[in-house]
């Protein structure tokens, strides 16, 4: 019998509600929760395939440990592993002090998990060395709110999208990063054609293509733009002077600064038209105006200033605290907000308290029953790994995150992990690059198994209910930490425990008490209320019947004088600047169908169909000037690192700029990923590093030997074995494509290139892994003289109908037919033409076969060429939906469908 469980999606900070369908303790499907106010039943491509990630072949199921760094990890018990770690931590603390240990945790943890980690570090051990990967995505947004409005509290809500007349999206490709929010924006535009959408982004993203005005500014020039818009608002008399006088301070100083930021000056700095700056300012000033922003503002050495400069616009025009207006940071991770609420970062304390405030520290010490909470701020992300490398931090505990992929200047981070005396990694998955450095691996529960609560971008708390039990010996993150903490307490001579929790709810109730009387007061909430009445926004005080949708409607702010503060911001350049040696800007961002380091999404074949492999995207003019062409393999490098990958031409990229998605790492390519080249420099207020931009050089490589392998797979074991071989090639990628069907999880694809042919034993090993050995039913071609070897595996999939399908292709030395043979693999059809021509060096398919192109609609497997064909024959958007059904499910493909109609439609 199918059981239905209400929970949330575990990807971005939109916080979509899901209904998990399970049977016999196995997750079989997932649907959007129509009652959840974040998504009203909608899910994006990632969320709608969550059930396909609920498999065990990439899960960490048992504790593993090694007593010495040079030894291999072996399976062990929970008792042995936690005793070992407790002894090591105690010895380190006693010998070197509390700050010799550290915890690096994650915005994907639940609030209760976060709370226990925070209390363990700051309450028991006495160190503030507990930081989060939220430092990499949200800390500048936090700092921006605090320096201007007085508290880390987004004042707007999703409903404001429906009421605004001007939506300013800055540094966010919302269509890719927060697709369900973008569906709501599309609905708002349809309901109100007068809604003006302004997008600020160097790239012409899907979000920018949907804008009424795209401000394609040069990288890092956001502060100049916002100051220039404020200059125009001043000049045009579009300020709310009454609000400025009654509810703000500091405007006179800022006014003197922005007088210099004339449209002409800003146009020169930003590389855009003066008239567009004026238009954007007038649209914003007319209001009501809502801004949405994300990593483009946050991941910068001037991230706090960028956030503050945008908030300055809202304060100057009074566009805050009313329907359709306000500065609204879009949270990157599902519970980055919850982590901030409990103080789960090196400079924060529970309940939005200030670590530098002695009264606040005393309050938490009293609540926790400890003498004191350490005053000195802990090491933040970049500082933490620098301290590990320097030997100041001896032991580091990493939970639910993959810093060997996500941190900047990765070679430095890997050196730190290698030098650490003890690395503990607590994770649900066994396929992360950080796990390779672990002395102890601890298996944690994950989506569908966890219970607790999360807070989304609009301050809405949702109860997370488990649908199935954790597999094998995996445990909930908070429970792991409680068990460890009690063991550590005994060694440290504590006679009573700070961690009496037996249930998740007990942790929540203590966290709730820390919020009493604070701006985020949730004393009116309980697990029972959240389950019965659904998700609620904070503040939700005892006695309240509903939370607060918008903050600061009364013009009073949580500052000492009750007034918001204008910050005097000035434009400053990026950390890295292009020069003669490194003449190209490199930008990073997200793919539509992937998430972070892909430890979860990277197991779902259909999520690769929109973007199958890593490329560096370049403007066509830059490509031609460098005498390279689409598909050529190049080396991209700067002083910190390098990558080898193919070039792809894109009109969406400006001249002198390039783009590489941030998801691809060492699990999917021979290289560390784009973050290896990113600077470790960080904002001095938020301590957030500049992960969006660096300067690079590019050189074409001559790698004549090529190999392409495609194989249907029942599980992920062969994929993981092949990934271990990528290091043998100058260029290599390994991923998935196709869809889960016929008992297969999809198809793997492995591509490699080298300057010389590898040893034949390596090819033989690959054949063994793939099950494409001589004893299998193969079409075979061997040309030893030219170094060409081709194999095509044809197997009977359905014995009842004798259905023969192509299930494996291995091309070595010559790969001209790769593209159309991939189409054959996808369809599986084994026709007479395929048999006749499959081993021939043909770049195009035989007569009668047409390529589909990339998949645009992942939900219904509708390809680009199918869409272009329909559009060229007169189909409009509605016709495409009716005929091909694309764009009728999650809607993530809608912006691309509209672009294809604009490019290929009949005039």
Short mmCIF file of N, CA, C and O in Angstrom, two decimals, residues 9 37 81 104 135 153 195 353 389 398 401 469 545 598 635 713 761 790 854 878:
data_model
loop_
_atom_site.label_atom_id
_atom_site.label_comp_id
_atom_site.label_asym_id
_atom_site.label_seq_id
_atom_site.Cartn_x
_atom_site.Cartn_y
_atom_site.Cartn_z
N UNK A 9 11.43 19.74 -0.51
CA UNK A 9 12.53 19.46 -1.43
C UNK A 9 13.84 19.82 -0.74
O UNK A 9 13.90 20.75 0.07
N UNK A 37 2.52 26.81 0.48
CA UNK A 37 2.49 28.16 -0.10
C UNK A 37 3.75 28.56 -0.85
O UNK A 37 3.76 29.62 -1.49
N UNK A 81 34.09 3.94 16.13
CA UNK A 81 34.40 5.16 15.40
C UNK A 81 34.19 6.39 16.28
O UNK A 81 35.06 7.29 16.31
N UNK A 104 32.90 22.12 10.01
CA UNK A 104 32.46 22.78 8.77
C UNK A 104 31.20 22.08 8.31
O UNK A 104 31.24 20.91 7.91
N UNK A 135 28.48 30.23 4.24
CA UNK A 135 29.47 31.29 4.12
C UNK A 135 29.79 31.56 2.65
O UNK A 135 30.12 32.70 2.27
N UNK A 153 16.94 39.49 8.32
CA UNK A 153 15.53 39.14 8.16
C UNK A 153 15.01 39.67 6.82
O UNK A 153 14.72 40.87 6.71
N UNK A 195 3.90 45.05 -15.71
CA UNK A 195 5.02 44.74 -14.82
C UNK A 195 6.33 44.87 -15.60
O UNK A 195 6.49 44.26 -16.66
N UNK A 353 21.55 36.55 17.81
CA UNK A 353 22.31 37.33 18.77
C UNK A 353 23.69 37.67 18.22
O UNK A 353 24.21 36.97 17.36
N UNK A 389 45.67 24.02 7.15
CA UNK A 389 46.93 23.88 6.41
C UNK A 389 48.12 24.34 7.25
O UNK A 389 49.19 23.71 7.21
N UNK A 398 33.62 17.57 9.04
CA UNK A 398 32.90 18.10 7.88
C UNK A 398 31.60 17.32 7.73
O UNK A 398 31.61 16.09 7.65
N UNK A 401 28.56 18.40 3.36
CA UNK A 401 29.07 19.34 2.37
C UNK A 401 30.37 18.80 1.79
O UNK A 401 30.99 17.89 2.36
N UNK A 469 12.64 4.78 6.77
CA UNK A 469 13.75 4.77 7.73
C UNK A 469 15.09 4.92 7.02
O UNK A 469 15.22 4.60 5.84
N UNK A 545 -1.78 33.75 15.74
CA UNK A 545 -2.47 32.74 14.93
C UNK A 545 -1.88 32.63 13.54
O UNK A 545 -2.18 31.69 12.81
N UNK A 598 26.64 17.82 -7.42
CA UNK A 598 25.98 16.72 -8.14
C UNK A 598 26.09 15.36 -7.45
O UNK A 598 25.90 14.33 -8.09
N UNK A 635 42.98 24.34 -22.86
CA UNK A 635 43.43 24.41 -21.47
C UNK A 635 43.14 25.81 -20.95
O UNK A 635 43.57 26.80 -21.53
N UNK A 713 23.40 0.95 -17.99
CA UNK A 713 23.86 0.41 -16.70
C UNK A 713 22.67 0.17 -15.77
O UNK A 713 21.69 0.90 -15.78
N UNK A 761 46.34 -2.21 -22.21
CA UNK A 761 45.81 -2.82 -21.00
C UNK A 761 44.74 -1.94 -20.35
O UNK A 761 43.81 -2.44 -19.70
N UNK A 790 36.75 -0.49 -32.50
CA UNK A 790 35.34 -0.15 -32.26
C UNK A 790 34.58 -1.40 -31.86
O UNK A 790 34.76 -2.47 -32.44
N UNK A 854 19.90 18.26 -28.35
CA UNK A 854 19.82 18.15 -26.88
C UNK A 854 18.36 18.15 -26.43
O UNK A 854 17.46 18.66 -27.11
N UNK A 878 1.63 27.93 -27.38
CA UNK A 878 0.46 27.11 -27.02
C UNK A 878 0.43 25.85 -27.85
O UNK A 878 0.14 24.75 -27.35
#
